[in-house]
mmCIF file of C-alpha atoms in Angstrom:
data_model
loop_
_atom_site.group_PDB
_atom_site.id
_atom_site.type_symbol
_atom_site.label_atom_id
_atom_site.label_comp_id
_atom_site.label_asym_id
_atom_site.label_seq_id
_atom_site.Cartn_x
_atom_site.Cartn_y
_atom_site.Cartn_z
ATOM 1 C CA MET A 4 10.126 22.489 -15.136
ATOM 2 C CA SER A 5 9.608 21.075 -11.626
ATOM 3 C CA LEU A 6 6.898 22.342 -9.307
ATOM 4 C CA SER A 7 7.607 24.780 -6.497
ATOM 5 C CA PHE A 8 5.400 24.273 -3.445
ATOM 6 C CA SER A 9 4.397 27.552 -1.829
ATOM 7 C CA SER A 10 3.678 27.540 1.907
ATOM 8 C CA ASN A 11 0.393 28.756 3.370
ATOM 9 C CA PRO A 12 0.619 27.575 6.991
ATOM 10 C CA ARG A 13 -2.533 27.429 9.045
ATOM 11 C CA GLN A 14 -2.779 29.599 12.145
ATOM 12 C CA ASP A 15 -4.933 27.181 14.150
ATOM 13 C CA ARG A 16 -2.585 24.187 14.326
ATOM 14 C CA ALA A 17 -3.366 21.443 16.813
ATOM 15 C CA SER A 18 -2.014 22.287 20.251
ATOM 16 C CA VAL A 19 1.000 20.429 21.602
ATOM 17 C CA ALA A 20 -1.258 18.698 24.149
ATOM 18 C CA ASP A 21 -3.869 17.672 21.568
ATOM 19 C CA ARG A 22 -1.232 16.362 19.180
ATOM 20 C CA ALA A 23 0.487 14.425 21.965
ATOM 21 C CA ALA A 24 -2.821 12.811 22.944
ATOM 22 C CA ILE A 25 -3.418 11.699 19.356
ATOM 23 C CA LEU A 26 0.123 10.374 18.898
ATOM 24 C CA ALA A 27 -0.191 8.366 22.110
ATOM 25 C CA ASN A 28 -2.963 6.309 20.492
ATOM 26 C CA PRO A 29 -3.239 7.220 16.801
ATOM 27 C CA GLY A 30 -4.972 4.117 15.440
ATOM 28 C CA PHE A 31 -4.898 4.032 11.645
ATOM 29 C CA GLY A 32 -6.505 6.613 9.380
ATOM 30 C CA ASP A 33 -8.469 8.202 12.220
ATOM 31 C CA HIS A 34 -6.587 11.489 12.631
ATOM 32 C CA PHE A 35 -4.872 13.859 10.213
ATOM 33 C CA SER A 36 -2.014 16.326 10.411
ATOM 34 C CA ASP A 37 -2.433 20.095 10.150
ATOM 35 C CA HIS A 38 -1.655 20.509 6.464
ATOM 36 C CA MET A 39 -2.039 18.965 3.023
ATOM 37 C CA VAL A 40 -0.471 19.443 -0.382
ATOM 38 C CA LEU A 41 -2.567 20.620 -3.314
ATOM 39 C CA ALA A 42 -1.623 21.047 -6.971
ATOM 40 C CA LYS A 43 -3.676 21.504 -10.097
ATOM 41 C CA TRP A 44 -3.358 20.353 -13.690
ATOM 42 C CA SER A 45 -5.197 21.582 -16.736
ATOM 43 C CA GLN A 46 -4.942 20.717 -20.379
ATOM 44 C CA ASP A 47 -3.853 24.282 -21.164
ATOM 45 C CA GLU A 48 -1.482 25.023 -18.265
ATOM 46 C CA GLY A 49 -0.098 21.634 -17.224
ATOM 47 C CA TRP A 50 0.853 21.310 -13.545
ATOM 48 C CA HIS A 51 0.561 24.540 -11.536
ATOM 49 C CA ASP A 52 -0.547 26.185 -8.251
ATOM 50 C CA ALA A 53 1.326 23.741 -5.999
ATOM 51 C CA GLU A 54 1.059 24.597 -2.317
ATOM 52 C CA VAL A 55 1.127 23.361 1.248
ATOM 53 C CA THR A 56 -2.079 24.567 2.854
ATOM 54 C CA ALA A 57 -4.412 23.824 5.765
ATOM 55 C CA PHE A 58 -5.934 20.346 5.867
ATOM 56 C CA GLY A 59 -9.645 20.638 5.224
ATOM 57 C CA PRO A 60 -12.535 20.002 2.846
ATOM 58 C CA ILE A 61 -11.869 20.157 -0.883
ATOM 59 C CA GLN A 62 -14.429 22.224 -2.725
ATOM 60 C CA MET A 63 -15.592 20.770 -6.034
ATOM 61 C CA SER A 64 -18.638 20.719 -8.241
ATOM 62 C CA PRO A 65 -21.261 17.963 -7.908
ATOM 63 C CA ALA A 66 -20.550 17.473 -11.601
ATOM 64 C CA ALA A 67 -16.849 16.733 -10.994
ATOM 65 C CA ALA A 68 -15.903 13.857 -13.276
ATOM 66 C CA VAL A 69 -14.440 11.731 -10.460
ATOM 67 C CA LEU A 70 -17.858 11.445 -8.817
ATOM 68 C CA HIS A 71 -19.400 9.987 -11.958
ATOM 69 C CA TYR A 72 -16.655 8.108 -13.763
ATOM 70 C CA ALA A 73 -14.207 7.224 -10.954
ATOM 71 C CA GLN A 74 -11.179 8.690 -12.718
ATOM 72 C CA GLU A 75 -8.799 8.681 -9.745
ATOM 73 C CA ILE A 76 -5.661 7.016 -8.363
ATOM 74 C CA PHE A 77 -3.777 6.983 -5.065
ATOM 75 C CA GLU A 78 -0.648 5.770 -3.280
ATOM 76 C CA GLY A 79 0.278 4.867 0.288
ATOM 77 C CA MET A 80 3.595 5.047 2.128
ATOM 78 C CA LYS A 81 4.975 5.926 5.532
ATOM 79 C CA ALA A 82 7.335 8.474 7.064
ATOM 80 C CA TYR A 83 9.560 6.957 9.774
ATOM 81 C CA ARG A 84 11.398 8.867 12.492
ATOM 82 C CA HIS A 85 14.889 7.537 13.157
ATOM 83 C CA ALA A 86 16.694 7.615 16.493
ATOM 84 C CA ASP A 87 18.549 10.835 15.605
ATOM 85 C CA GLY A 88 15.253 12.648 14.964
ATOM 86 C CA SER A 89 15.494 12.635 11.170
ATOM 87 C CA VAL A 90 12.497 11.492 9.102
ATOM 88 C CA TRP A 91 12.709 9.094 6.154
ATOM 89 C CA THR A 92 10.478 7.211 3.745
ATOM 90 C CA PHE A 93 10.878 3.881 1.969
ATOM 91 C CA ARG A 94 11.393 3.644 -1.802
ATOM 92 C CA PRO A 95 9.301 6.698 -2.794
ATOM 93 C CA GLU A 96 10.624 6.458 -6.350
ATOM 94 C CA ALA A 97 8.874 3.073 -6.647
ATOM 95 C CA ASN A 98 5.605 4.626 -5.492
ATOM 96 C CA ALA A 99 6.134 7.524 -7.903
ATOM 97 C CA ALA A 100 6.689 5.098 -10.791
ATOM 98 C CA ARG A 101 3.563 3.129 -9.891
ATOM 99 C CA PHE A 102 1.605 6.378 -9.549
ATOM 100 C CA ALA A 103 2.692 7.261 -13.089
ATOM 101 C CA ARG A 104 1.656 3.829 -14.407
ATOM 102 C CA SER A 105 -1.705 4.144 -12.667
ATOM 103 C CA ALA A 106 -2.180 7.630 -14.125
ATOM 104 C CA LYS A 107 -1.572 6.371 -17.651
ATOM 105 C CA ARG A 108 -4.044 3.518 -17.189
ATOM 106 C CA LEU A 109 -6.747 5.858 -15.863
ATOM 107 C CA ALA A 110 -6.046 8.479 -18.586
ATOM 108 C CA LEU A 111 -4.761 11.005 -16.039
ATOM 109 C CA PRO A 112 -1.722 13.287 -16.436
ATOM 110 C CA VAL A 113 1.594 11.908 -15.177
ATOM 111 C CA LEU A 114 3.122 13.726 -12.213
ATOM 112 C CA PRO A 115 6.923 13.688 -12.596
ATOM 113 C CA GLU A 116 8.796 11.586 -10.030
ATOM 114 C CA GLU A 117 10.706 14.613 -8.745
ATOM 115 C CA ASP A 118 7.482 16.500 -8.053
ATOM 116 C CA PHE A 119 5.928 13.447 -6.392
ATOM 117 C CA VAL A 120 8.857 13.103 -3.960
ATOM 118 C CA ASP A 121 9.079 16.872 -3.398
ATOM 119 C CA SER A 122 5.388 16.948 -2.447
ATOM 120 C CA LEU A 123 6.078 14.404 0.297
ATOM 121 C CA LYS A 124 9.015 16.441 1.570
ATOM 122 C CA ALA A 125 6.961 19.646 1.550
ATOM 123 C CA LEU A 126 4.174 18.128 3.638
ATOM 124 C CA VAL A 127 6.399 16.262 6.095
ATOM 125 C CA GLN A 128 8.568 19.312 6.687
ATOM 126 C CA ALA A 129 5.438 21.368 7.432
ATOM 127 C CA ASP A 130 4.050 18.702 9.781
ATOM 128 C CA VAL A 131 7.243 17.098 11.075
ATOM 129 C CA ASP A 132 5.922 17.244 14.650
ATOM 130 C CA TRP A 133 3.215 14.767 13.593
ATOM 131 C CA VAL A 134 5.788 12.049 12.922
ATOM 132 C CA PRO A 135 5.821 9.870 16.079
ATOM 133 C CA GLU A 136 9.064 9.668 18.043
ATOM 134 C CA ALA A 137 11.290 6.654 17.528
ATOM 135 C CA ALA A 138 11.118 3.995 20.241
ATOM 136 C CA ASP A 139 12.618 0.545 20.646
ATOM 137 C CA GLY A 140 10.574 -1.898 18.610
ATOM 138 C CA ALA A 141 7.885 0.665 17.874
ATOM 139 C CA GLU A 142 6.062 0.560 14.548
ATOM 140 C CA THR A 143 4.506 4.024 14.699
ATOM 141 C CA SER A 144 4.772 6.256 11.646
ATOM 142 C CA LEU A 145 3.126 9.056 9.694
ATOM 143 C CA TYR A 146 1.108 7.490 6.878
ATOM 144 C CA LEU A 147 1.245 9.491 3.649
ATOM 145 C CA ARG A 148 -1.592 9.351 1.120
ATOM 146 C CA PRO A 149 -0.971 11.027 -2.277
ATOM 147 C CA PHE A 150 -3.953 10.932 -4.629
ATOM 148 C CA MET A 151 -5.146 12.431 -7.901
ATOM 149 C CA PHE A 152 -8.665 12.858 -9.234
ATOM 150 C CA ALA A 153 -10.614 14.291 -12.163
ATOM 151 C CA SER A 154 -12.005 17.615 -10.927
ATOM 152 C CA GLU A 155 -13.480 19.064 -14.113
ATOM 153 C CA ALA A 156 -17.225 19.748 -13.936
ATOM 154 C CA PHE A 157 -18.349 17.849 -17.004
ATOM 155 C CA LEU A 158 -20.863 15.068 -17.568
ATOM 156 C CA GLY A 159 -19.266 13.317 -20.501
ATOM 157 C CA VAL A 160 -17.247 10.125 -20.870
ATOM 158 C CA ARG A 161 -13.792 11.401 -21.748
ATOM 159 C CA PRO A 162 -10.570 12.134 -19.845
ATOM 160 C CA SER A 163 -10.930 15.129 -17.584
ATOM 161 C CA LYS A 164 -9.288 18.376 -18.726
ATOM 162 C CA GLU A 165 -8.790 19.446 -15.101
ATOM 163 C CA VAL A 166 -7.174 17.346 -12.371
ATOM 164 C CA THR A 167 -6.355 17.872 -8.694
ATOM 165 C CA TYR A 168 -3.389 16.303 -6.885
ATOM 166 C CA CYS A 169 -3.341 16.102 -3.099
ATOM 167 C CA VAL A 170 -1.263 14.605 -0.285
ATOM 168 C CA ILE A 171 -2.615 14.132 3.225
ATOM 169 C CA ALA A 172 -0.954 12.591 6.274
ATOM 170 C CA SER A 173 -2.275 10.482 9.147
ATOM 171 C CA PRO A 174 -0.316 9.323 12.226
ATOM 172 C CA ALA A 175 -0.390 5.539 12.475
ATOM 173 C CA GLY A 176 0.134 3.203 15.393
ATOM 174 C CA SER A 177 1.314 -0.374 15.240
ATOM 175 C CA TYR A 178 -0.828 -2.487 12.899
ATOM 176 C CA PHE A 179 -0.582 -5.327 15.449
ATOM 177 C CA PRO A 180 -0.677 -3.640 18.888
ATOM 178 C CA GLY A 181 -1.037 -6.997 20.615
ATOM 179 C CA GLY A 182 1.632 -8.737 18.533
ATOM 180 C CA VAL A 183 1.595 -10.203 15.029
ATOM 181 C CA LYS A 184 -1.144 -12.777 14.568
ATOM 182 C CA PRO A 185 -2.028 -14.960 11.554
ATOM 183 C CA VAL A 186 -5.119 -14.093 9.540
ATOM 184 C CA SER A 187 -7.664 -16.545 8.160
ATOM 185 C CA LEU A 188 -8.695 -16.264 4.518
ATOM 186 C CA TRP A 189 -11.810 -17.096 2.508
ATOM 187 C CA ILE A 190 -11.612 -18.126 -1.160
ATOM 188 C CA SER A 191 -13.890 -15.793 -3.065
ATOM 189 C CA ASN A 192 -15.433 -17.810 -5.883
ATOM 190 C CA ASP A 193 -18.344 -15.471 -6.588
ATOM 191 C CA TYR A 194 -16.332 -12.252 -6.902
ATOM 192 C CA ALA A 195 -13.154 -11.188 -8.696
ATOM 193 C CA ARG A 196 -11.002 -8.228 -7.751
ATOM 194 C CA ALA A 197 -10.058 -7.395 -11.352
ATOM 195 C CA GLY A 198 -10.337 -8.786 -14.865
ATOM 196 C CA GLU A 199 -7.998 -9.164 -17.822
ATOM 197 C CA GLY A 200 -7.491 -5.861 -19.596
ATOM 198 C CA GLY A 201 -8.949 -3.966 -16.639
ATOM 199 C CA THR A 202 -7.367 -1.793 -13.970
ATOM 200 C CA GLY A 203 -6.018 -4.528 -11.672
ATOM 201 C CA ALA A 204 -2.408 -3.353 -12.014
ATOM 202 C CA ALA A 205 -3.336 0.260 -11.201
ATOM 203 C CA LYS A 206 -3.789 1.564 -7.676
ATOM 204 C CA CYS A 207 -7.250 3.024 -8.023
ATOM 205 C CA GLY A 208 -10.250 3.057 -5.754
ATOM 206 C CA GLY A 209 -12.442 0.935 -8.002
ATOM 207 C CA ASN A 210 -10.259 -2.130 -7.410
ATOM 208 C CA TYR A 211 -10.722 -1.789 -3.673
ATOM 209 C CA ALA A 212 -14.451 -1.168 -3.983
ATOM 210 C CA SER A 213 -14.816 -4.327 -6.067
ATOM 211 C CA SER A 214 -13.085 -6.369 -3.360
ATOM 212 C CA LEU A 215 -15.437 -5.352 -0.548
ATOM 213 C CA ALA A 216 -18.274 -7.756 -1.380
ATOM 214 C CA GLY A 217 -15.846 -10.686 -1.305
ATOM 215 C CA GLN A 218 -14.383 -9.417 1.941
ATOM 216 C CA LEU A 219 -17.832 -9.233 3.531
ATOM 217 C CA GLU A 220 -18.512 -12.766 2.312
ATOM 218 C CA GLY A 221 -15.313 -13.902 4.006
ATOM 219 C CA ILE A 222 -16.180 -12.163 7.267
ATOM 220 C CA ALA A 223 -19.608 -13.801 7.208
ATOM 221 C CA ALA A 224 -17.801 -17.160 6.904
ATOM 222 C CA GLY A 225 -15.719 -16.372 9.991
ATOM 223 C CA CYS A 226 -12.550 -15.266 8.169
ATOM 224 C CA ASP A 227 -10.520 -12.074 8.410
ATOM 225 C CA GLN A 228 -10.156 -11.399 4.688
ATOM 226 C CA ALA A 229 -10.798 -12.861 1.235
ATOM 227 C CA VAL A 230 -8.327 -14.156 -1.332
ATOM 228 C CA PHE A 231 -9.249 -13.535 -4.961
ATOM 229 C CA LEU A 232 -8.651 -15.825 -7.929
ATOM 230 C CA ASP A 233 -8.267 -15.001 -11.618
ATOM 231 C CA SER A 234 -11.538 -13.856 -13.119
ATOM 232 C CA SER A 235 -11.501 -16.081 -16.208
ATOM 233 C CA THR A 236 -10.898 -19.571 -14.746
ATOM 234 C CA HIS A 237 -11.122 -19.088 -10.957
ATOM 235 C CA THR A 238 -8.104 -21.372 -10.799
ATOM 236 C CA TYR A 239 -5.090 -19.196 -10.019
ATOM 237 C CA ILE A 240 -4.329 -17.198 -6.876
ATOM 238 C CA GLU A 241 -4.070 -13.442 -7.362
ATOM 239 C CA GLU A 242 -4.093 -11.357 -4.162
ATOM 240 C CA LEU A 243 -6.141 -10.180 -1.215
ATOM 241 C CA GLY A 244 -8.207 -7.018 -1.401
ATOM 242 C CA GLY A 245 -5.147 -4.907 -0.625
ATOM 243 C CA MET A 246 -2.167 -7.219 -0.075
ATOM 244 C CA ASN A 247 0.078 -9.521 -2.114
ATOM 245 C CA LEU A 248 0.694 -13.155 -1.124
ATOM 246 C CA PHE A 249 3.870 -15.233 -0.666
ATOM 247 C CA PHE A 250 4.320 -18.993 -0.200
ATOM 248 C CA VAL A 251 7.409 -20.553 1.363
ATOM 249 C CA TYR A 252 8.240 -24.140 0.359
ATOM 250 C CA LYS A 253 10.278 -26.610 2.378
ATOM 251 C CA ASP A 254 12.995 -26.730 -0.320
ATOM 252 C CA GLY A 255 13.799 -23.011 0.149
ATOM 253 C CA ARG A 256 11.649 -21.514 -2.606
ATOM 254 C CA ILE A 257 9.614 -18.418 -1.868
ATOM 255 C CA VAL A 258 6.908 -17.960 -4.483
ATOM 256 C CA THR A 259 4.463 -15.155 -5.260
ATOM 257 C CA PRO A 260 1.839 -14.918 -8.031
ATOM 258 C CA GLU A 261 3.360 -13.426 -11.155
ATOM 259 C CA LEU A 262 2.178 -10.058 -12.435
ATOM 260 C CA THR A 263 -0.405 -10.725 -15.120
ATOM 261 C CA GLY A 264 -1.914 -7.260 -15.442
ATOM 262 C CA THR A 265 -4.633 -8.019 -12.903
ATOM 263 C CA ILE A 266 -2.389 -7.914 -9.804
ATOM 264 C CA LEU A 267 -1.053 -4.765 -8.155
ATOM 265 C CA GLU A 268 2.747 -4.673 -8.037
ATOM 266 C CA GLY A 269 3.280 -3.918 -4.364
ATOM 267 C CA VAL A 270 6.399 -2.048 -3.260
ATOM 268 C CA THR A 271 6.692 -4.372 -0.268
ATOM 269 C CA ARG A 272 6.276 -7.327 -2.631
ATOM 270 C CA SER A 273 9.160 -6.270 -4.871
ATOM 271 C CA SER A 274 11.325 -5.542 -1.816
ATOM 272 C CA ILE A 275 10.711 -9.040 -0.429
ATOM 273 C CA LEU A 276 11.797 -10.581 -3.729
ATOM 274 C CA GLU A 277 15.121 -8.731 -3.329
ATOM 275 C CA LEU A 278 15.564 -9.523 0.370
ATOM 276 C CA ALA A 279 14.833 -13.218 -0.224
ATOM 277 C CA LYS A 280 18.086 -13.506 -2.155
ATOM 278 C CA ASP A 281 20.009 -11.988 0.776
ATOM 279 C CA LEU A 282 18.481 -14.639 3.044
ATOM 280 C CA GLY A 283 19.512 -17.540 0.815
ATOM 281 C CA LEU A 284 16.010 -18.185 -0.495
ATOM 282 C CA GLU A 285 15.044 -18.782 -4.124
ATOM 283 C CA PRO A 286 12.417 -16.202 -5.131
ATOM 284 C CA GLN A 287 10.001 -17.147 -7.898
ATOM 285 C CA GLU A 288 7.140 -15.391 -9.649
ATOM 286 C CA ARG A 289 4.666 -17.716 -11.348
ATOM 287 C CA ARG A 290 1.004 -18.581 -11.551
ATOM 288 C CA ILE A 291 -0.072 -20.603 -8.500
ATOM 289 C CA PRO A 292 -3.205 -22.768 -8.703
ATOM 290 C CA ILE A 293 -5.415 -22.597 -5.630
ATOM 291 C CA GLN A 294 -5.289 -26.403 -5.562
ATOM 292 C CA GLU A 295 -1.520 -26.197 -5.020
ATOM 293 C CA TRP A 296 -2.192 -24.244 -1.827
ATOM 294 C CA LYS A 297 -4.628 -26.882 -0.588
ATOM 295 C CA ASP A 298 -2.358 -29.804 -1.487
ATOM 296 C CA GLY A 299 0.800 -28.134 -0.169
ATOM 297 C CA ALA A 300 -0.832 -27.345 3.159
ATOM 298 C CA GLU A 301 -1.898 -30.959 3.576
ATOM 299 C CA SER A 302 1.419 -32.506 2.505
ATOM 300 C CA GLY A 303 3.690 -30.084 4.355
ATOM 301 C CA GLU A 304 5.310 -28.934 1.083
ATOM 302 C CA ILE A 305 4.216 -25.371 1.907
ATOM 303 C CA THR A 306 5.717 -24.369 5.238
ATOM 304 C CA GLU A 307 4.725 -20.699 5.479
ATOM 305 C CA ILE A 308 2.236 -18.333 3.858
ATOM 306 C CA PHE A 309 2.122 -14.600 4.393
ATOM 307 C CA ALA A 310 0.552 -11.450 2.955
ATOM 308 C CA CYS A 311 2.399 -8.174 2.561
ATOM 309 C CA GLY A 312 1.615 -4.498 2.132
ATOM 310 C CA THR A 313 2.571 -1.036 3.350
ATOM 311 C CA ALA A 314 0.253 -0.916 6.360
ATOM 312 C CA ALA A 315 0.945 -4.303 7.957
ATOM 313 C CA VAL A 316 4.355 -4.951 6.306
ATOM 314 C CA ILE A 317 3.991 -8.734 6.626
ATOM 315 C CA THR A 318 1.013 -10.673 7.985
ATOM 316 C CA PRO A 319 1.230 -14.468 8.489
ATOM 317 C CA VAL A 320 -1.655 -16.443 7.002
ATOM 318 C CA GLY A 321 -3.274 -19.326 8.856
ATOM 319 C CA GLU A 322 -6.411 -21.206 7.904
ATOM 320 C CA LEU A 323 -7.817 -21.119 4.376
ATOM 321 C CA LYS A 324 -11.565 -21.709 4.058
ATOM 322 C CA TRP A 325 -13.903 -22.240 1.143
ATOM 323 C CA ASP A 326 -17.454 -23.370 0.634
ATOM 324 C CA GLY A 327 -17.341 -26.963 1.837
ATOM 325 C CA GLY A 328 -13.837 -27.205 3.279
ATOM 326 C CA SER A 329 -10.729 -25.728 4.836
ATOM 327 C CA CYS A 330 -7.001 -26.369 5.268
ATOM 328 C CA ASP A 331 -4.214 -25.051 7.465
ATOM 329 C CA HIS A 332 -0.479 -25.498 6.850
ATOM 330 C CA ARG A 333 0.350 -24.455 10.406
ATOM 331 C CA VAL A 334 1.279 -27.411 12.610
ATOM 332 C CA GLU A 335 2.038 -27.480 16.331
ATOM 333 C CA GLY A 336 5.025 -25.294 17.103
ATOM 334 C CA HIS A 337 4.725 -23.299 13.878
ATOM 335 C CA ARG A 338 6.547 -19.973 14.208
ATOM 336 C CA ASP A 339 6.536 -18.331 10.762
ATOM 337 C CA GLU A 340 10.308 -17.977 11.033
ATOM 338 C CA ILE A 341 11.007 -16.752 7.501
ATOM 339 C CA ALA A 342 8.056 -14.352 7.419
ATOM 340 C CA MET A 343 9.061 -12.826 10.739
ATOM 341 C CA LYS A 344 12.731 -12.618 9.727
ATOM 342 C CA ILE A 345 11.851 -10.751 6.536
ATOM 343 C CA ARG A 346 9.442 -8.546 8.471
ATOM 344 C CA LYS A 347 12.119 -7.607 11.001
ATOM 345 C CA THR A 348 14.642 -6.939 8.237
ATOM 346 C CA LEU A 349 12.260 -4.566 6.473
ATOM 347 C CA LEU A 350 11.349 -2.733 9.667
ATOM 348 C CA ASP A 351 14.999 -2.400 10.719
ATOM 349 C CA ILE A 352 15.794 -0.783 7.369
ATOM 350 C CA GLN A 353 12.769 1.508 7.497
ATOM 351 C CA TYR A 354 13.457 2.697 11.039
ATOM 352 C CA GLY A 355 17.203 3.064 10.528
ATOM 353 C CA ARG A 356 18.142 0.256 12.897
ATOM 354 C CA THR A 357 20.349 -1.453 10.307
ATOM 355 C CA GLU A 358 22.366 -0.400 7.270
ATOM 356 C CA ASP A 359 20.360 0.331 4.144
ATOM 357 C CA THR A 360 22.519 -1.619 1.692
ATOM 358 C CA HIS A 361 19.905 -1.365 -1.069
ATOM 359 C CA GLY A 362 19.648 2.428 -1.011
ATOM 360 C CA TRP A 363 15.921 2.274 -0.406
ATOM 361 C CA MET A 364 15.514 5.106 2.113
ATOM 362 C CA THR A 365 14.970 8.780 1.226
ATOM 363 C CA ARG A 366 15.232 11.526 3.800
ATOM 364 C CA LEU A 367 12.189 13.811 4.036
ATOM 365 C CA ALA A 368 13.103 16.021 7.022
#
């Protein structure tokens, strides 16, 4: 039986003026809409008490299992306003499926896909005024963050018998307000994002926490982010702390590291693999040695490199640095043509500026 989300609207919503001021310069993850979704699960009752209620602190015991054993997962997606005022999201069923896979890996209850999508609709319909207006070329949106955590007060190493599900929303401005710019990357040899048999394929906070030390190392070396290699041999490229990687070769191949159980299957990643075929490219998934990146950059075999994810969509990659060296595939006049073409195609679909031939968009409000 699917969940029914009751409505408990707050009386002290943000004023029209305050909301307009936030939407004029929302940043990313700095402000939150008026409401959130909450639902509970227990071993005895299953999923229950689903509601849309006022955004605010979540009360839980200091003994809540999530605080001690990190039993939690999350997702990230965006709500886009189209020119006619309607609001849509991109491939929520893919996020729901990944949320279910993450739940199984972290020994959490699976939230049915229908309930996952309905929770997004319930929140967006309550806070539809928080979705920025459509504008030519704008990349503003309402970022949606569903998450689930072990809320049982129990200090024992076992799956929690009580779980809380929540969705919050945050207005987001353009990820690149000054225009898309390439990022520099640092090869993290001392740290790994995930290990074989671990939680690398799940979207859980621990994976992101484990990437922070490598990211700080990269920043200290003058780079924007770190790229992580496989934990066993430190030979093969995996991903950044929160983005997948793609390599474009001069013969028309577009290659991304294959899913080995230690790499998160990004929704943007899988969409790019589909769009590549439409653009006459040959998509491949395989293990890519870090040495191939270095050699391909020097020889010109690799013509473009880019990272992808929900927040930035597509980010061109420039210089690669490591302890004792660096390389850069970008030559004079480099324009990242394929990366920018795929980026525009994705954005045009998401914002309703072109036909959605893949059936990827779902209307929320």
